[in-house]
XYZ file of C-alpha atoms in Angstrom:
667
model
C -2.030 -11.120 7.766
C -0.312 -7.986 6.525
C -1.197 -4.860 8.513
C -2.121 -1.958 6.199
C -0.765 1.135 7.907
C -1.894 4.729 7.581
C 0.371 7.716 8.120
C 1.688 7.810 11.695
C 0.528 4.302 12.576
C 3.026 1.771 13.942
C 3.174 -1.999 14.112
C 5.411 -4.354 16.113
C 8.078 -6.391 14.335
C 8.302 -10.010 15.417
C 11.335 -10.801 13.247
C 14.796 -9.306 13.101
C 15.703 -10.250 9.531
C 13.420 -8.407 7.162
C 12.957 -7.429 3.553
C 11.474 -4.071 2.596
C 9.840 -4.153 -0.823
C 9.099 -0.964 -2.745
C 6.783 -0.903 -5.742
C 6.159 2.266 -7.738
C 5.054 3.365 -11.174
C 8.326 4.975 -12.219
C 12.035 4.483 -11.539
C 13.169 6.055 -8.296
C 16.101 5.939 -5.927
C 15.782 3.909 -2.725
C 18.062 4.667 0.214
C 18.112 4.294 3.979
C 19.595 6.224 6.859
C 20.628 5.142 10.335
C 19.749 7.483 13.175
C 20.254 7.756 16.893
C 17.499 8.082 19.491
C 16.681 11.583 18.235
C 16.763 10.437 14.610
C 19.969 12.339 13.831
C 22.422 11.064 11.216
C 25.991 11.207 12.493
C 27.678 11.282 9.079
C 27.567 10.124 5.484
C 28.732 6.706 6.640
C 25.277 6.321 8.225
C 23.539 6.523 4.830
C 23.053 3.528 2.504
C 22.436 4.581 -1.090
C 23.179 3.283 -4.628
C 26.784 4.470 -4.418
C 27.318 2.847 -0.987
C 24.679 0.139 -0.851
C 25.750 -1.799 2.232
C 26.015 -0.881 5.891
C 26.056 -3.154 8.939
C 22.670 -4.883 8.939
C 21.444 -3.024 5.849
C 21.635 -3.335 2.075
C 19.812 -1.224 -0.531
C 19.474 -1.337 -4.305
C 22.371 -0.255 -6.469
C 20.296 1.574 -9.069
C 17.194 3.610 -9.722
C 14.298 1.259 -10.468
C 10.555 0.991 -10.064
C 10.887 -2.052 -7.796
C 13.306 -2.360 -4.896
C 14.092 -4.902 -2.219
C 16.039 -3.723 0.806
C 17.551 -6.271 3.186
C 17.553 -5.445 6.917
C 19.039 -7.386 9.831
C 18.022 -5.603 13.022
C 20.236 -7.832 15.192
C 23.281 -6.633 13.241
C 22.547 -2.950 13.813
C 25.113 -1.044 15.923
C 23.972 -0.261 19.455
C 23.991 3.462 18.675
C 21.374 2.993 15.942
C 17.783 3.384 17.075
C 16.103 4.305 13.791
C 16.286 3.039 10.214
C 14.525 5.396 7.793
C 13.584 4.194 4.303
C 13.857 6.987 1.732
C 12.540 7.306 -1.812
C 13.554 10.000 -4.293
C 12.908 10.749 -7.942
C 16.099 10.858 -10.038
C 17.098 14.280 -11.313
C 18.237 15.044 -14.827
C 16.821 11.812 -16.230
C 13.962 13.404 -18.142
C 11.391 11.679 -15.937
C 8.851 13.080 -13.484
C 10.140 15.551 -10.921
C 7.393 15.348 -8.306
C 5.563 12.514 -6.613
C 2.222 14.082 -7.496
C 2.809 13.096 -11.119
C 3.423 9.375 -10.455
C 1.433 6.549 -8.833
C 1.679 6.398 -5.065
C 4.627 4.196 -4.023
C 3.753 1.077 -2.065
C 6.092 -0.202 0.648
C 5.830 -3.610 2.304
C 7.825 -5.036 5.203
C 8.113 -8.816 4.921
C 9.942 -11.682 6.519
C 12.606 -13.616 4.658
C 9.945 -16.094 3.539
C 7.969 -13.296 1.873
C 5.221 -13.227 4.503
C 3.884 -9.691 4.761
C 4.150 -7.940 8.121
C 3.074 -4.365 7.364
C 2.433 -2.279 4.264
C 1.976 1.406 3.560
C 0.824 3.337 0.482
C 2.729 6.636 0.390
C -0.176 8.776 -0.798
C -0.957 12.473 -0.511
C 2.277 13.799 -2.039
C 2.370 16.585 -4.629
C 5.417 18.782 -5.243
C 7.759 16.643 -3.168
C 10.633 14.857 -4.916
C 11.917 12.912 -1.883
C 10.061 11.225 0.958
C 10.699 9.279 4.139
C 8.349 6.361 3.463
C 8.620 4.578 6.783
C 11.007 3.977 9.642
C 11.997 1.055 11.807
C 12.646 2.218 15.349
C 13.798 0.630 18.581
C 11.973 1.359 21.811
C 12.580 -0.417 25.112
C 14.548 -3.101 23.320
C 11.787 -3.930 20.811
C 11.623 -2.891 17.160
C 8.551 -1.448 15.466
C 7.718 -0.044 12.034
C 5.969 3.311 11.591
C 4.427 4.789 8.436
C 5.921 8.270 7.940
C 5.115 9.679 4.488
C 7.060 12.923 5.118
C 7.889 14.539 1.780
C 10.423 17.211 0.847
C 10.017 19.543 -2.118
C 13.754 20.266 -1.963
C 14.588 16.610 -2.553
C 17.228 14.558 -0.796
C 19.224 17.640 0.158
C 16.394 18.998 2.318
C 15.650 15.527 3.669
C 19.235 14.914 4.811
C 19.425 18.438 6.232
C 16.281 17.807 8.266
C 17.922 14.705 9.719
C 20.929 16.708 10.872
C 23.484 15.726 8.229
C 26.058 18.462 7.669
C 27.097 17.203 4.216
C 23.474 16.950 3.040
C 23.770 18.749 -0.306
C 27.054 17.138 -1.289
C 25.706 13.662 -0.536
C 22.428 14.292 -2.366
C 24.298 15.553 -5.406
C 26.625 12.562 -5.365
C 23.713 10.119 -5.243
C 21.921 11.710 -8.185
C 25.137 11.996 -10.174
C 25.928 8.304 -9.679
C 22.441 7.305 -10.784
C 22.487 9.654 -13.787
C 25.826 8.362 -15.022
C 24.700 4.779 -14.723
C 27.495 3.947 -12.295
C 25.044 2.477 -9.843
C 23.905 -0.182 -12.275
C 27.359 -1.253 -13.414
C 28.137 -4.841 -12.534
C 31.377 -6.758 -12.923
C 31.744 -8.975 -15.941
C 31.341 -12.674 -15.179
C 34.525 -14.702 -14.698
C 35.854 -16.311 -17.876
C 34.958 -19.893 -18.609
C 37.855 -22.275 -17.953
C 37.396 -23.863 -21.359
C 36.791 -20.617 -23.225
C 33.199 -21.356 -24.250
C 29.865 -20.329 -22.779
C 28.413 -23.743 -22.093
C 26.459 -23.479 -18.897
C 28.089 -25.206 -15.974
C 26.298 -26.536 -12.895
C 25.478 -23.653 -10.604
C 25.078 -23.443 -6.876
C 22.045 -25.110 -5.290
C 18.822 -23.288 -5.960
C 17.917 -20.564 -3.520
C 14.499 -19.421 -2.408
C 11.068 -20.790 -3.270
C 10.520 -22.779 -6.401
C 8.754 -19.953 -8.117
C 9.631 -16.388 -8.162
C 9.234 -13.117 -13.449
C 10.709 -10.810 -15.070
C 9.124 -8.266 -12.460
C 6.273 -6.460 -13.665
C 5.955 -2.806 -13.535
C 2.243 -2.599 -13.326
C 3.059 -0.299 -10.519
C 6.721 -0.296 -11.104
C 9.387 -1.963 -12.915
C 8.539 -6.092 -12.021
C 9.925 -5.075 -12.626
C 10.339 -6.584 -11.976
C 11.294 -7.991 -13.302
C 10.631 -10.807 -12.486
C 9.793 -11.547 -11.669
C 7.290 -9.727 -14.955
C 7.664 -13.876 -14.883
C 9.219 -13.188 -12.518
C 15.105 -13.435 -9.852
C 15.160 -12.467 -8.950
C 16.146 -12.996 -12.301
C 13.848 -11.269 -14.639
C 11.078 -13.380 -15.173
C 9.855 -15.518 -17.192
C 9.921 -13.591 -17.338
C 10.074 -13.772 -14.379
C 10.303 -14.439 -13.344
C 13.034 -14.316 -13.138
C 16.663 -15.100 -13.304
C 13.708 -13.193 -11.913
C 10.553 -14.664 -10.839
C 8.642 -16.003 -13.651
C 8.774 -12.180 -15.912
C 6.501 -12.863 -14.694
C 5.694 -13.663 -10.840
C 7.704 -13.502 -12.497
C 8.803 -13.202 -13.083
C 12.844 -12.599 -9.065
C 16.675 -12.037 -9.167
C 20.080 -13.080 -8.194
C 20.679 -13.205 -4.510
C 22.569 -10.167 -3.231
C 25.876 -10.823 -1.626
C 26.120 -10.511 2.110
C 27.029 -7.037 3.351
C 30.716 -6.671 3.722
C 31.487 -9.870 1.877
C 33.183 -7.968 -0.916
C 31.829 -10.396 -3.519
C 29.960 -9.393 -6.656
C 26.505 -10.366 -7.773
C 25.743 -14.074 -7.597
C 24.656 -14.894 -11.124
C 23.382 -18.377 -10.307
C 19.685 -18.653 -11.055
C 17.677 -19.015 -7.816
C 15.002 -21.199 -9.415
C 17.209 -23.289 -11.652
C 17.631 -26.928 -10.621
C 21.177 -28.053 -11.089
C 22.049 -30.903 -8.792
C 19.142 -33.115 -7.737
C 17.679 -34.151 -11.113
C 19.656 -36.430 -13.401
C 21.839 -34.850 -16.064
C 20.666 -34.797 -19.679
C 21.633 -37.715 -21.886
C 24.661 -37.180 -24.125
C 22.826 -36.595 -27.416
C 25.134 -33.995 -28.952
C 28.186 -34.971 -30.995
C 31.495 -33.862 -29.500
C 32.518 -30.359 -30.437
C 35.426 -29.738 -32.750
C 38.560 -28.437 -31.035
C 38.444 -24.678 -30.583
C 34.714 -24.433 -31.297
C 31.798 -24.285 -28.847
C 29.643 -27.406 -28.510
C 26.624 -27.718 -30.782
C 23.381 -26.781 -28.979
C 20.919 -29.550 -28.163
C 17.306 -29.243 -27.043
C 16.878 -30.426 -23.462
C 20.521 -29.814 -22.594
C 19.778 -29.118 -18.927
C 19.035 -31.054 -15.764
C 15.557 -32.370 -15.010
C 13.486 -35.488 -14.381
C 11.521 -35.128 -17.624
C 12.069 -33.604 -21.042
C 9.652 -30.790 -20.247
C 11.555 -29.953 -17.068
C 14.838 -30.010 -18.954
C 13.476 -27.657 -21.593
C 12.093 -25.370 -18.887
C 15.470 -25.221 -17.136
C 17.224 -24.729 -20.459
C 15.019 -21.749 -21.320
C 15.734 -20.233 -17.937
C 19.408 -20.868 -18.501
C 19.232 -19.002 -21.819
C 17.491 -16.124 -20.067
C 20.174 -16.079 -17.391
C 22.982 -16.173 -19.953
C 21.506 -13.319 -21.988
C 21.014 -11.215 -18.864
C 24.589 -11.886 -17.792
C 26.244 -11.116 -21.124
C 24.167 -7.950 -21.605
C 25.104 -6.826 -18.098
C 28.769 -7.387 -18.851
C 28.481 -5.397 -22.091
C 26.707 -2.476 -20.461
C 29.189 -2.450 -17.610
C 32.085 -2.392 -20.080
C 30.534 0.518 -21.979
C 30.008 2.412 -18.724
C 33.630 1.804 -17.793
C 34.860 2.969 -21.205
C 32.860 6.175 -20.959
C 33.932 6.954 -17.403
C 37.566 6.213 -18.282
C 37.437 8.512 -21.298
C 35.953 11.318 -19.213
C 38.634 10.830 -16.555
C 41.437 10.849 -19.115
C 40.080 13.994 -20.738
C 39.769 15.731 -17.377
C 43.349 14.845 -16.485
C 44.778 15.799 -19.867
C 42.945 19.095 -20.088
C 43.176 20.149 -16.460
C 46.115 22.379 -17.429
C 44.743 25.473 -19.238
C 47.884 25.593 -21.392
C 47.059 22.250 -23.016
C 43.404 22.889 -23.779
C 44.059 24.629 -27.064
C 46.345 23.465 -29.811
C 47.851 20.189 -30.927
C 48.461 18.766 -27.451
C 44.799 19.042 -26.476
C 43.608 17.591 -29.782
C 45.984 14.653 -29.428
C 44.719 13.930 -25.910
C 41.124 13.957 -27.104
C 41.881 11.649 -30.018
C 43.816 9.205 -27.826
C 41.033 9.068 -25.235
C 38.415 8.582 -27.932
C 40.474 5.831 -29.573
C 40.821 3.915 -26.284
C 37.090 4.334 -25.679
C 36.263 2.972 -29.124
C 38.628 0.039 -28.672
C 37.076 -0.954 -25.349
C 33.518 -0.655 -26.684
C 34.379 -2.693 -29.792
C 35.911 -5.429 -27.649
C 32.804 -5.546 -25.458
C 30.535 -5.603 -28.511
C 32.510 -8.467 -30.041
C 32.093 -10.510 -26.860
C 28.375 -9.710 -26.780
C 27.925 -10.660 -30.452
C 29.740 -13.956 -29.868
C 27.526 -14.853 -26.920
C 24.339 -13.767 -28.690
C 25.248 -15.850 -31.736
C 25.611 -18.937 -29.550
C 22.328 -18.240 -27.773
C 20.604 -17.658 -31.110
C 21.816 -21.040 -32.335
C 20.525 -22.625 -29.140
C 17.178 -20.878 -29.517
C 16.802 -22.170 -33.072
C 17.198 -25.704 -31.738
C 15.063 -25.319 -28.621
C 12.016 -23.534 -30.101
C 10.904 -26.397 -32.398
C 11.280 -28.892 -29.529
C 9.048 -27.065 -27.054
C 5.786 -28.716 -25.905
C 2.481 -26.874 -26.500
C 2.534 -25.184 -23.089
C 5.924 -23.603 -23.904
C 5.462 -23.085 -27.666
C 4.412 -20.105 -29.739
C 1.102 -20.261 -31.574
C 2.956 -20.635 -34.896
C 4.792 -23.745 -33.695
C 3.773 -26.896 -35.682
C 3.307 -28.741 -32.367
C -0.158 -27.165 -32.111
C -1.310 -28.952 -35.298
C -0.988 -32.257 -33.491
C -2.490 -30.956 -30.257
C -4.210 -33.365 -27.906
C -5.796 -32.503 -24.571
C -3.167 -33.372 -21.934
C -3.630 -35.848 -19.117
C -1.693 -33.814 -16.544
C -0.879 -30.185 -15.797
C 2.442 -28.902 -17.207
C 4.958 -27.232 -14.943
C 4.849 -23.867 -16.729
C 3.069 -21.774 -19.342
C 4.356 -19.384 -21.995
C 3.000 -15.848 -21.629
C 5.006 -14.250 -24.435
C 8.561 -13.421 -25.435
C 11.310 -11.259 -23.946
C 14.222 -9.500 -25.595
C 16.781 -6.772 -24.928
C 17.636 -3.740 -27.031
C 21.198 -4.953 -27.703
C 19.898 -8.065 -29.481
C 16.326 -7.429 -30.541
C 16.190 -10.485 -32.816
C 16.838 -12.972 -29.998
C 13.607 -13.867 -28.225
C 13.520 -15.748 -24.921
C 10.243 -17.515 -24.027
C 8.605 -15.994 -20.966
C 7.575 -18.999 -18.912
C 5.561 -18.778 -15.703
C 4.995 -21.639 -13.291
C 1.602 -23.277 -12.886
C -0.709 -23.020 -11.114
C -0.746 -19.239 -11.325
C 0.264 -17.485 -8.128
C -1.062 -14.072 -9.149
C -3.604 -12.735 -11.600
C -2.948 -11.112 -14.977
C -3.706 -7.560 -16.063
C -3.862 -6.911 -19.814
C -3.302 -3.162 -19.983
C -5.567 -1.598 -22.622
C -4.196 1.921 -22.103
C -1.093 3.758 -23.345
C -1.391 3.424 -27.109
C 2.221 4.419 -27.904
C 4.511 1.536 -28.896
C 8.277 1.179 -28.917
C 8.592 1.653 -32.675
C 7.039 5.109 -32.457
C 3.673 4.086 -33.875
C 0.464 4.942 -32.075
C -2.568 2.735 -31.571
C -5.847 4.515 -30.893
C -7.910 3.706 -27.816
C -10.456 1.558 -29.666
C -7.803 -0.643 -31.292
C -5.917 -0.968 -27.997
C -9.020 -2.272 -26.254
C -9.635 -4.743 -29.069
C -6.012 -5.927 -29.038
C -6.093 -6.239 -25.248
C -9.217 -8.409 -25.359
C -7.725 -10.578 -28.130
C -4.590 -11.009 -26.017
C -6.712 -12.064 -23.042
C -8.508 -14.617 -25.229
C -5.164 -16.014 -26.429
C -3.952 -16.384 -22.831
C -7.229 -17.986 -21.734
C -7.166 -20.397 -24.677
C -3.632 -21.461 -23.819
C -4.603 -22.057 -20.181
C -7.595 -24.139 -21.262
C -5.407 -26.090 -23.671
C -2.697 -27.080 -21.189
C -5.019 -28.285 -18.412
C -6.652 -31.731 -18.514
C -10.324 -31.818 -19.476
C -12.578 -30.496 -16.757
C -9.758 -29.117 -14.592
C -9.923 -25.481 -15.741
C -13.062 -23.336 -15.950
C -13.337 -19.867 -17.470
C -15.911 -17.191 -16.583
C -16.247 -13.883 -18.436
C -17.610 -10.527 -17.302
C -18.305 -8.107 -20.169
C -20.721 -5.558 -18.694
C -21.333 -3.514 -21.858
C -20.692 -6.261 -24.406
C -17.793 -4.283 -25.875
C -15.629 -7.388 -26.210
C -18.172 -9.549 -28.003
C -16.194 -9.788 -31.254
C -12.871 -10.630 -29.614
C -14.516 -13.087 -27.182
C -16.308 -14.922 -29.993
C -13.819 -17.863 -30.193
C -14.453 -18.698 -26.532
C -18.223 -18.304 -26.872
C -18.679 -20.181 -30.172
C -16.698 -23.232 -29.102
C -18.559 -23.549 -25.792
C -15.497 -23.677 -23.551
C -16.884 -21.061 -21.140
C -18.758 -21.956 -17.969
C -21.630 -19.789 -19.220
C -22.385 -16.828 -21.465
C -20.410 -13.657 -20.688
C -22.075 -11.818 -17.809
C -23.503 -8.446 -18.861
C -24.799 -5.479 -16.908
C -24.485 -4.690 -13.226
C -26.677 -7.684 -12.304
C -24.463 -10.111 -14.201
C -21.345 -8.623 -12.619
C -22.787 -8.984 -9.123
C -23.922 -12.578 -9.732
C -20.544 -13.866 -11.005
C -18.554 -12.080 -8.321
C -20.865 -13.351 -5.583
C -20.502 -16.974 -6.735
C -16.724 -16.818 -6.976
C -16.382 -14.969 -3.676
C -18.524 -17.613 -1.986
C -16.365 -20.298 -3.550
C -13.192 -18.727 -2.118
C -14.827 -18.505 1.319
C -15.933 -22.150 1.259
C -12.554 -23.510 0.213
C -10.724 -21.347 2.740
C -12.981 -22.529 5.557
C -12.520 -26.150 4.549
C -8.749 -25.843 4.387
C -8.458 -23.924 7.641
C -10.671 -26.463 9.348
C -8.517 -29.318 8.113
C -11.473 -30.855 6.273
C -10.983 -30.328 2.530
C -13.307 -33.282 1.844
C -16.222 -31.528 3.534
C -17.076 -29.350 0.537
C -20.675 -29.613 -0.728
C -21.506 -32.558 -3.026
C -20.939 -31.730 -6.664
C -18.570 -28.898 -5.832
C -16.445 -28.036 -8.880
C -12.840 -28.477 -7.781
C -11.307 -27.265 -11.046
C -9.169 -24.148 -11.303
C -11.291 -21.067 -12.016
C -10.368 -18.088 -14.223
C -12.423 -14.897 -14.286
C -11.876 -12.612 -17.296
C -13.062 -9.063 -16.579
C -13.384 -6.873 -19.659
C -13.812 -3.098 -19.718
C -13.285 -2.540 -15.981
C -14.632 -0.535 -14.093
C -17.757 -0.237 -16.258
C -20.670 -1.941 -14.485
C -18.863 -2.152 -11.126
C -20.209 -0.526 -7.979
C -18.232 -0.156 -4.736
C -19.268 -3.598 -3.492
C -18.203 -5.243 -6.746
C -14.846 -3.443 -6.646
C -14.198 -4.733 -3.120
C -15.132 -8.265 -4.184
C -12.725 -8.002 -7.107
C -9.936 -6.926 -4.772
C -10.756 -9.865 -2.518
C -10.538 -12.321 -5.418
C -7.193 -10.862 -6.541
C -5.736 -11.189 -3.030
C -7.225 -14.440 -1.766
C -8.263 -16.287 -4.911
C -4.973 -17.682 -6.272
C -4.284 -19.650 -3.087
C -7.560 -21.589 -3.533
C -7.595 -21.878 -7.314
C -9.541 -18.752 -8.337
C -7.587 -16.556 -10.740
C -8.242 -13.135 -12.232
C -7.488 -11.770 -15.693
C -8.410 -8.117 -16.130
C -8.598 -6.204 -19.396
C -8.517 -2.599 -18.237
C -7.025 0.846 -18.605
C -5.849 2.107 -15.232
C -6.785 5.648 -16.196
C -10.437 4.620 -16.523
C -10.413 3.652 -12.844
C -8.497 6.726 -11.656
C -11.597 7.988 -9.895
C -11.065 5.386 -7.191
C -7.715 6.963 -6.302
C -5.288 4.876 -4.222
C -8.081 2.458 -3.272
C -7.255 0.290 -6.291
C -3.462 0.490 -5.990
C -3.322 -2.863 -4.134
C -5.385 -4.433 -6.930
C -3.003 -3.344 -9.690
C -0.003 -4.434 -7.632
C -1.514 -7.872 -7.084
C -1.666 -8.496 -10.838
C 1.079 -9.181 -13.358
C 0.864 -6.443 -15.970
C 1.064 -7.533 -19.596
C 0.496 -5.486 -22.730
C -1.170 -6.207 -26.089
C 1.710 -4.502 -27.944
C 5.482 -4.765 -27.394
C 6.514 -2.746 -24.350
C 9.620 -2.564 -22.143
C 7.711 -2.436 -18.854
C 9.171 -5.575 -17.286
C 11.968 -4.628 -14.932
C 14.788 -6.904 -13.922
C 16.158 -6.038 -10.468
C 18.705 -8.848 -10.876
C 21.153 -6.954 -13.096
C 19.188 -3.830 -13.996
C 17.709 -4.673 -17.398
C 14.397 -3.444 -18.785
C 13.103 -6.369 -20.840
C 10.794 -5.798 -23.779
C 7.714 -8.004 -23.593
C 5.869 -9.220 -26.696
C 2.422 -10.835 -26.319
C 1.768 -14.320 -27.761
C -0.726 -13.325 -30.459
C -2.107 -15.800 -32.964
C -0.684 -15.290 -36.492
C -3.081 -13.372 -38.771
C -5.360 -15.708 -40.705
C -4.415 -18.759 -38.626
C -7.163 -21.127 -37.458
C -5.005 -22.738 -34.770
C -6.846 -21.037 -31.896
C -10.231 -22.211 -33.178
C -8.945 -25.747 -33.708
C -7.425 -25.985 -30.246
C -10.542 -24.632 -28.525
C -12.735 -27.035 -30.489
C -10.706 -29.992 -29.227
C -10.848 -28.627 -25.690
C -14.640 -28.327 -25.943
C -14.943 -31.887 -27.263
C -12.824 -33.219 -24.404
C -14.900 -31.249 -21.877
C -18.128 -32.695 -23.295
C -16.808 -36.246 -22.940
C -15.556 -35.509 -19.428
C -18.898 -34.230 -18.183
């Protein structure tokens, strides 16, 4: 069980190879310093930061992001190192917040390589500080421990490094912020050219990591991560990957080993490439000099659904890769132009007159040429992915399809659970018309949070608070309907808590068709009753599993997956109910009890950092398009679009009616 530390508390470390995960509500810089027994830094070479991300036994993120994962190998630390301090800082000159008091409290977790939590710490209580030592790993009498620090510095990284005895503190701090501001930290090398000149995906390395990772969600940071929203780490599908699915996403490419000198490994950690059989040769041979024609299911897998799932993830991976290459090329062109201008104009005699003008024009021309070449490569890749998407979308099964897909008109209640579920679409700013399905593996491994706050959308329009709450509830209903539709009859049960009845209109499709376990619970009494029953259910299943007697559950016990939709939180919730909700979010998914919250985080701000673990436990989705899903794989912020039912369509009502009929026959 993860130890929740308070400031100054320590905890022993039983493993030497660790991962330090940082989750925050805004992009920030993550770094780490190595110190001796007194905590002193002996030089800039003892600091790992985005510009120099790897040191012996240590690797940090290469960019400012809301989610970070730092790799630590304590056995590889030099003998002179007795402390490893994890630092967080807000970027300067980026137009974002300048003090930690204006952002959600960062959350730091120390885990093993398998993701098992060891210790966590919420860095609360900061105000004017712009840099903080979150925690430190320290060696004492040959054993390593972790201590929660939470020491902030209003003077930023410069004051922090100075306090740790670094003589070049201000120069190093300035260099870190300059690298982040210029985007150099997120630049990645372009992928190697294909041997045959096309972009057909080739078999990748064996899959790494657990089967499910989302685009990364930034409910408390970017998810995100991407995810993986969904989850790589590729961004998820989202998620995702690519992140963990966006959406448990939602999580990213595996970082190269420190000192290996290799670039980012673009192979998708969750993508099967070798074990399943290859797809059948259904596509006609390509004409010489032209890329092969796209075919639905053109990926490995034991079934067509698995092939389509892997193909969608492959499309996500390809789009992330080509966008990363384009952005890296643009960064290079800009930095090269600046360097050429600096060199040409360093002589005061050439700054004015024809020589200076010629130098500027030549530098600008080379910059334009490089950017145009990169854009042409991006457009070529996007065109091929668009053609593939146009073939794949109509072939997707109901669990993967949009609500406007004709496959829903022939919907039948399935006999088995699909491998994944579509939670929406993802796209990047460079190619806004190309949508990638955000698929997340089933059963759900974390709950969903439909954010009903922040009415501003990406197109500059503004949705008032009332409409945002309505849209959020409608989005929750669409997600719940899809979950009910993809599970066999009687294997998925939905409960609803609507304390004030504010979601009655949006919840009507679920209520009218009779697919709910009971009427929506109203008032404080209804809230307490539903939470008590589900909490007891989690306790019973946990005891049975821990005792090795899963068949000892009470007669008539409903073994189906359970989903609790909570609307208008925290209205109607007392302190006991809030704690029960946190318990369900943490412990429920492992025993088949899932949470879907429709809430505005600002409405619950009175609870302070008490609810931070709750928001972090949930995958944040929005009822309007929003670029909150972070991709720590290659540094993209993916725009998420919810899977809303087309206006005037009766498909949702028809699907729920068939689900209700199948449930009635089952019972």
